CSV table of C-alpha atoms in Angstrom, one decimal:
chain,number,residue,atom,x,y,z
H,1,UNK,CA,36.3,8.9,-58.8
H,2,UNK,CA,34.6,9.4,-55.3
H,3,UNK,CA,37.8,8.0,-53.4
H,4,UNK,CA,41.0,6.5,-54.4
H,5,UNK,CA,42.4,3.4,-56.0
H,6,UNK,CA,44.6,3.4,-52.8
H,7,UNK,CA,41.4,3.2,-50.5
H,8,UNK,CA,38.6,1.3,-52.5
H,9,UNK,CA,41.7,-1.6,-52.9
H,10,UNK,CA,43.1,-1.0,-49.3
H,11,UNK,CA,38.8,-1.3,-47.9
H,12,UNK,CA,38.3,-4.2,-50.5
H,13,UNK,CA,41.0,-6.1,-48.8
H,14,UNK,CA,40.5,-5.6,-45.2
H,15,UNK,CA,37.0,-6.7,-45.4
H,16,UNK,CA,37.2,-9.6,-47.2
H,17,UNK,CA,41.1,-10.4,-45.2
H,18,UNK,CA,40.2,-9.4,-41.9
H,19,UNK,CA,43.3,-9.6,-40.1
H,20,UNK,CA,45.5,-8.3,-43.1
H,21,UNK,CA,46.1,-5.7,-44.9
H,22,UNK,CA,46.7,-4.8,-48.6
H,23,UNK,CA,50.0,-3.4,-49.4
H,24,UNK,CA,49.8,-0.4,-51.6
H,25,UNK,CA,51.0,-0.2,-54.1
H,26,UNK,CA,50.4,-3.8,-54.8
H,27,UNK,CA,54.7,-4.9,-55.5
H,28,UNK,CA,56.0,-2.6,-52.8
H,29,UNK,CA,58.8,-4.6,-51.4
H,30,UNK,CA,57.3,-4.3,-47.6
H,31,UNK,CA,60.1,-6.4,-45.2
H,32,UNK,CA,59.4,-8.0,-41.8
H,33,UNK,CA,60.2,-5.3,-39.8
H,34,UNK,CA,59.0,-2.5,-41.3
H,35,UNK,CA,57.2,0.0,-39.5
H,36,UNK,CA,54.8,3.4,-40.4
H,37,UNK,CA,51.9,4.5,-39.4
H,38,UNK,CA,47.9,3.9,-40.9
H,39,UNK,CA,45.8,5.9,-43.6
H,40,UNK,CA,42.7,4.7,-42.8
H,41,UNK,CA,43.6,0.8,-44.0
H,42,UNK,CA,46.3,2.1,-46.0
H,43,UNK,CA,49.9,1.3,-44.2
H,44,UNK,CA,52.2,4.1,-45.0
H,45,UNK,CA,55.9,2.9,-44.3
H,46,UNK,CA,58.4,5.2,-43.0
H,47,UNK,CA,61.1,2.7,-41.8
H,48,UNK,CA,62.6,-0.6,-40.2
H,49,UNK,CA,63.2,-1.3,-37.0
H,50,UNK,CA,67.0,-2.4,-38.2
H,51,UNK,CA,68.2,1.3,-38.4
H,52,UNK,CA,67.0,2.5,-35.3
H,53,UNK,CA,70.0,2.9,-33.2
H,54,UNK,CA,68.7,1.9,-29.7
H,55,UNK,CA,67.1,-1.1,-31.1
H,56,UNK,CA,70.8,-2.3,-32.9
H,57,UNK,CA,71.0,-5.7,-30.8
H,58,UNK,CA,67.4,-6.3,-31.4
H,59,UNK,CA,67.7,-9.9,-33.4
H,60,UNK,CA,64.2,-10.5,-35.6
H,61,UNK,CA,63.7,-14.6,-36.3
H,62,UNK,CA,62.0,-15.3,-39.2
H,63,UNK,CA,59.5,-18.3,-39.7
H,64,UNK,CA,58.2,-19.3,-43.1
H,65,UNK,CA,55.7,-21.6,-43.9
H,66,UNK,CA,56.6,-24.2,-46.3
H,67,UNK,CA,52.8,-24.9,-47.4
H,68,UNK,CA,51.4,-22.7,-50.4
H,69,UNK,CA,47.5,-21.6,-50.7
H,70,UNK,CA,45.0,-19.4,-53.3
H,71,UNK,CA,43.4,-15.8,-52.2
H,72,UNK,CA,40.5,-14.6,-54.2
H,73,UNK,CA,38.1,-12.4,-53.9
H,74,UNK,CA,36.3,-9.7,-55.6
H,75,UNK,CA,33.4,-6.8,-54.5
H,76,UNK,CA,30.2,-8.7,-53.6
H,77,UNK,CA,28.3,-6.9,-56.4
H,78,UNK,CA,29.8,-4.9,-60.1
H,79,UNK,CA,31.9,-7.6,-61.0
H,80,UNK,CA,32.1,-10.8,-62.9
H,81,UNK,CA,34.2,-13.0,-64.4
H,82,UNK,CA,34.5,-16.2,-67.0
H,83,UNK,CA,37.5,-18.4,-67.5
H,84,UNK,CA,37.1,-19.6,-71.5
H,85,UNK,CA,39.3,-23.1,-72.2
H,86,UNK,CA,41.8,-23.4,-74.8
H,87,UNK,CA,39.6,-24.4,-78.0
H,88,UNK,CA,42.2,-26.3,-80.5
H,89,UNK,CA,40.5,-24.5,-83.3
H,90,UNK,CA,37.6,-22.5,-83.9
H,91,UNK,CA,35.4,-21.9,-87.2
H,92,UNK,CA,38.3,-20.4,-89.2
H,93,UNK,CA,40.3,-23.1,-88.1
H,94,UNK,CA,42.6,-21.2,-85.7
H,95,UNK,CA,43.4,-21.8,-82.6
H,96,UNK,CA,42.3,-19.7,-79.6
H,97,UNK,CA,44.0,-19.7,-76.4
H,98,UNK,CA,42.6,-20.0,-72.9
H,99,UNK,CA,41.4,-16.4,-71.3
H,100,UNK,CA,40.1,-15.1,-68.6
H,101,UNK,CA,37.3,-12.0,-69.0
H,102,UNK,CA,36.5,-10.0,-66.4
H,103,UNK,CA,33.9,-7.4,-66.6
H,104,UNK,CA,32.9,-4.5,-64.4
H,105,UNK,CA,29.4,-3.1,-64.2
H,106,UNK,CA,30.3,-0.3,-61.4
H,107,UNK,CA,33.1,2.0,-60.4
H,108,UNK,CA,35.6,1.3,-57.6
H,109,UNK,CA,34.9,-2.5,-57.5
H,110,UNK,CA,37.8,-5.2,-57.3
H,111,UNK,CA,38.9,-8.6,-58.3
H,112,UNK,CA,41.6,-10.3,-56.2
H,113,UNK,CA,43.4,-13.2,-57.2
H,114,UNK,CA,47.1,-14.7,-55.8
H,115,UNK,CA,48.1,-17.8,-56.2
H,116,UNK,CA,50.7,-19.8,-54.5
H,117,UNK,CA,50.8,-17.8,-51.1
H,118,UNK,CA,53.5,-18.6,-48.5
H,119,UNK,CA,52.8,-16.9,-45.2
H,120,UNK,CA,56.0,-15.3,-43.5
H,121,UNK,CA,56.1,-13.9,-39.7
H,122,UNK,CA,58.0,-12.7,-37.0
H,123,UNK,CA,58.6,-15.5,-34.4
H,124,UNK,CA,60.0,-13.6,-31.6
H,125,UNK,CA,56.7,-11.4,-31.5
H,126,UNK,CA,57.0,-11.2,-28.0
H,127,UNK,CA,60.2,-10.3,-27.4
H,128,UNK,CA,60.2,-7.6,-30.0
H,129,UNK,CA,56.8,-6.2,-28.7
H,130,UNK,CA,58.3,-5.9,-25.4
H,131,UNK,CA,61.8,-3.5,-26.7
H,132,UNK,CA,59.2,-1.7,-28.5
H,133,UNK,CA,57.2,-1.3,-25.0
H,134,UNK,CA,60.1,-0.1,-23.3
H,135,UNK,CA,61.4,2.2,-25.8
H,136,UNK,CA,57.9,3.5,-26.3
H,137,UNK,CA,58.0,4.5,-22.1
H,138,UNK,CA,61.7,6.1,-22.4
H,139,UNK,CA,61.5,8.2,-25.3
H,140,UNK,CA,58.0,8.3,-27.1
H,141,UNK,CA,59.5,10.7,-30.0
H,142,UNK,CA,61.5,7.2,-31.1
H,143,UNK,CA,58.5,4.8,-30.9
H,144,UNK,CA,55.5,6.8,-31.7
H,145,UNK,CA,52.0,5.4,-30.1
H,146,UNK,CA,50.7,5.2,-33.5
H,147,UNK,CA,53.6,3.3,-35.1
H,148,UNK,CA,52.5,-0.1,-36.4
H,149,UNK,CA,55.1,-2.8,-37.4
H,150,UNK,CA,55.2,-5.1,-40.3
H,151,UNK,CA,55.2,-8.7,-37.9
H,152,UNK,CA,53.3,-10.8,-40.8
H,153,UNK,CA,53.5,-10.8,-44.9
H,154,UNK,CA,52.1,-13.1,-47.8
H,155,UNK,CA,54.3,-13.8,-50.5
H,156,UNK,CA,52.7,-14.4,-53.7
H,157,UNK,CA,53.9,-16.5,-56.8
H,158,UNK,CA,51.6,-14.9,-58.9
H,159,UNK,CA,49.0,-12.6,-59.1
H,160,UNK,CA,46.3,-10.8,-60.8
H,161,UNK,CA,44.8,-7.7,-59.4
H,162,UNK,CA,42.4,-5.5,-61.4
H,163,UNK,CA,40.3,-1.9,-60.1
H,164,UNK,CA,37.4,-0.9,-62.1
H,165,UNK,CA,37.7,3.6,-62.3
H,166,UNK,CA,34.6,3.2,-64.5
H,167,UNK,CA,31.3,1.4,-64.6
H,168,UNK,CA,32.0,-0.3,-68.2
H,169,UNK,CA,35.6,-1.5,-67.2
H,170,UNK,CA,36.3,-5.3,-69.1
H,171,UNK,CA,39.9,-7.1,-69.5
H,172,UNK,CA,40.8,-10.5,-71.3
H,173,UNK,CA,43.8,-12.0,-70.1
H,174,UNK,CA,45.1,-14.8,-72.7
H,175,UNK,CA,46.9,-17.7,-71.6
H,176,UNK,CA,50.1,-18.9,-73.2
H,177,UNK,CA,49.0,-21.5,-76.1
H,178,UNK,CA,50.2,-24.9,-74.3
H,179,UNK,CA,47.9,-24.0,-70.8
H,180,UNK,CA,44.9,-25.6,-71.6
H,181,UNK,CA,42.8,-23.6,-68.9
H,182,UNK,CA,43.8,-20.6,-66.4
H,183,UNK,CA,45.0,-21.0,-63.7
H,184,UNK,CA,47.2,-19.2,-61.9
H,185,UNK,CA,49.0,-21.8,-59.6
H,186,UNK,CA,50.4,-23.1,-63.1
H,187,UNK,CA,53.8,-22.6,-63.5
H,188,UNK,CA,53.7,-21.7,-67.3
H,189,UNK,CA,50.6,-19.9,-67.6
H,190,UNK,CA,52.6,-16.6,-69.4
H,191,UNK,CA,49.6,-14.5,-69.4
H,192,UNK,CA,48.9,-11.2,-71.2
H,193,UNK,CA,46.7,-8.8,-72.5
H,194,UNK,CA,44.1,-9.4,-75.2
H,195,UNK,CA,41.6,-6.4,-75.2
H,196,UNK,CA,40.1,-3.9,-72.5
H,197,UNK,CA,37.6,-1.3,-72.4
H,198,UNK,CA,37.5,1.8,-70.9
H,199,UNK,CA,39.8,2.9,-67.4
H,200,UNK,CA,40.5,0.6,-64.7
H,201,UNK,CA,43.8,-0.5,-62.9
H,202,UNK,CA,45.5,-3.6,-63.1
H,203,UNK,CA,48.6,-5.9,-61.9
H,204,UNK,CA,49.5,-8.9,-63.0
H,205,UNK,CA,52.3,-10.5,-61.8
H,206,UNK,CA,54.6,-13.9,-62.5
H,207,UNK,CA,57.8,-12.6,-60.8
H,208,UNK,CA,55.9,-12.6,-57.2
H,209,UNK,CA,54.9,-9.8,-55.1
H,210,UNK,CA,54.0,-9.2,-51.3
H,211,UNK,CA,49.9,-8.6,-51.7
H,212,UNK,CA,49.0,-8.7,-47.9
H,213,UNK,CA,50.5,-7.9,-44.5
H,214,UNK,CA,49.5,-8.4,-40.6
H,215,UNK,CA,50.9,-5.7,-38.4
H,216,UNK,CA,50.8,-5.5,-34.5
H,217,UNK,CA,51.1,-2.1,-32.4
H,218,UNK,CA,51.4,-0.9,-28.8
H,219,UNK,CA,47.6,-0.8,-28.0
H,220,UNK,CA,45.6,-0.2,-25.1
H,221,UNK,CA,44.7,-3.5,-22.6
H,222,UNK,CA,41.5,-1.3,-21.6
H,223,UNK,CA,39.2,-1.7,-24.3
H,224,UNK,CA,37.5,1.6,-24.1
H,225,UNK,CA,37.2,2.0,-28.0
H,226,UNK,CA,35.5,-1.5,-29.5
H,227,UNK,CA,33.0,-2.0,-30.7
H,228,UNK,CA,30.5,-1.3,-27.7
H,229,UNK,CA,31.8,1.9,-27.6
H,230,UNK,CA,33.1,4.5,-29.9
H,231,UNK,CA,32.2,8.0,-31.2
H,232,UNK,CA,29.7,8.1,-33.5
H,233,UNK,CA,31.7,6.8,-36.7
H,234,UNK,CA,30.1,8.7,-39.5
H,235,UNK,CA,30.8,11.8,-38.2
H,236,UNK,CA,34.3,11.2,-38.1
H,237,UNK,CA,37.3,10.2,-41.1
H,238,UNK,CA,39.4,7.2,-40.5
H,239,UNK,CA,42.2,9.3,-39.7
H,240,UNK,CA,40.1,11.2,-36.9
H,241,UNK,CA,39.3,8.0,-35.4
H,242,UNK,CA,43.4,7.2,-35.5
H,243,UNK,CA,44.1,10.2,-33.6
H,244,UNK,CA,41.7,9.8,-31.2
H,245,UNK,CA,42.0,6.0,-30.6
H,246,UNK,CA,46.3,6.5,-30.1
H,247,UNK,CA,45.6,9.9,-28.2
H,248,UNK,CA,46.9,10.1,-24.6
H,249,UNK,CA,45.0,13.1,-23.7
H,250,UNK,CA,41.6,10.9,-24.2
H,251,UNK,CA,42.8,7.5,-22.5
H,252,UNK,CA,42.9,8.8,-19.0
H,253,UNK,CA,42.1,5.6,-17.6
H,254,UNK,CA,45.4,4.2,-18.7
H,255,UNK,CA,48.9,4.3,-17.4
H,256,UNK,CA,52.4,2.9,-19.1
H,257,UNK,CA,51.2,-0.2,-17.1
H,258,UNK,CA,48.2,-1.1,-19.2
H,259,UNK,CA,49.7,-0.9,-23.0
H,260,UNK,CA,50.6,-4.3,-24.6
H,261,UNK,CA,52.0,-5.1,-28.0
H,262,UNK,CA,49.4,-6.6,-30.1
H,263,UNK,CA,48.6,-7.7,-33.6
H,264,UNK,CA,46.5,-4.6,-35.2
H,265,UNK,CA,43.0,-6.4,-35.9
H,266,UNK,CA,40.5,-3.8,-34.6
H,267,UNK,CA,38.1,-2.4,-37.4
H,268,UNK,CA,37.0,0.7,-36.1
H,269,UNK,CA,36.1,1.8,-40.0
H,270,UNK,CA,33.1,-0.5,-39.7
């Protein structure tokens, strides 16, 4: 493959998310509070905030959202998909359970489906982003510029994640016999695996998983690198851009004064 499982799904995810990211791999057990720095749109964790020693007394509140919602999504061209009923009996008189068949007609696209989403989030943003500021200023070897926290997740009931590594990539996904249609919000749905054809990579998932995150980060409150201006993009990786974008020796406009803590929604990739 031209790039990685890792990035296609990471790239897949931020554009169609926006403001979150993908966790990779999809079922790492990311926590509120975890922090690490970016691969591109891949977060790479290296830590919490709970065992670092200056930041002991630091108290994280945790609000959850008690309402539930569906994310889907797939690439905007190489895949498609049909969900097939439960048919009682067919021909030969047996009965075929419901499915779902999806089909890939190019490498590196992906189909994104979790159901039953509850969103989780640091309440006391603030108040963390500001210990973070101030330890940041008194000993930058701690808090490193380019340290993004975990200050948002999605927690998934369910869900079905699947990465084409060829161009003639299909799965079917059967249903358990008593679910009359798929869908993954239902509570029995006991899928598994019928056929597939040729390499791709999957998850599927009725145990729950953590499928997307928001993060937030000491940023800059002079917006020298938007949109409006940047370095010529294709002539750099994403993890040029990183460097350059958390570098001190480039922001000389900017003292400890004019850093904030921020949720992380810039798309300098674009």
């Amino acid at each position: 493959m031209a790039n990685s499982i890792a990035k296609v799904y990471s790239d897949a995810v931020k554009e169609n998310q926006k403001v979150l990211y993908g966790v990779w791999e999809p079922g790492f057990p990311v926590k509120l509070g975890d922090f690490g720095v970016m691969e591109g749109n891949i977060f790479v964790q290296q830590g919490n905030i709970a065992n670092i020693e200056e930041l002991k007394d630091l108290k994280i509140k945790i609000r959850k959202d008690n309402s539930s919602d569906e994310k889907f999504f797939t690439s905007k061209t190489g895949v498609q998909f049909e969900l097939k009923p439960q048919v009682k009996a067919n021909v030969q008189n047996v009965p075929v359970n419901a499915s779902i068949e999806i089909s890939f007609s190019k490498e590196n696209a992906v189909f994104f489906n979790a159901a039953q989403c509850r969103f989780e989030m640091i309440e006391n943003k603030f108040q963390v982003g500001q210990r973070l500021l101030e330890l940041h200023k008194k000993n930058k070897n701690i808090w490193r510029r380019e340290y993004v926290l975990v200050t948002d997740r999605v927690v998934a009931k369910r869900a079905l994640i699947v990465i084409s590594t060829s161009n003639d990539y299909s799965i079917t996904l059967e249903a358990a016999a008593k679910v009359p249609v798929i869908d993954l919000a239902n509570a029995s749905l006991g899928l598994s695996i019928k056929s597939q054809k040729s390499s791709g990579y999957k998850v599927v998932t009725e145990e729950g998983l953590i499928p997307l995150i928001g993060l937030s980060k000491i940023q800059s409150s002079f917006l020298w690198f938007d949109n409006e201006f940047k370095p010529y993009a294709k002539n750099y990786s994403d993890m040029m851009l990183e460097t350059i974008k958390n570098s001190p020796l480039i922001q000389t406009e900017e003292s400890n004064k004019d850093l904030i803590f921020a949720q992380y929604t810039e798309d300098i990739y674009a």
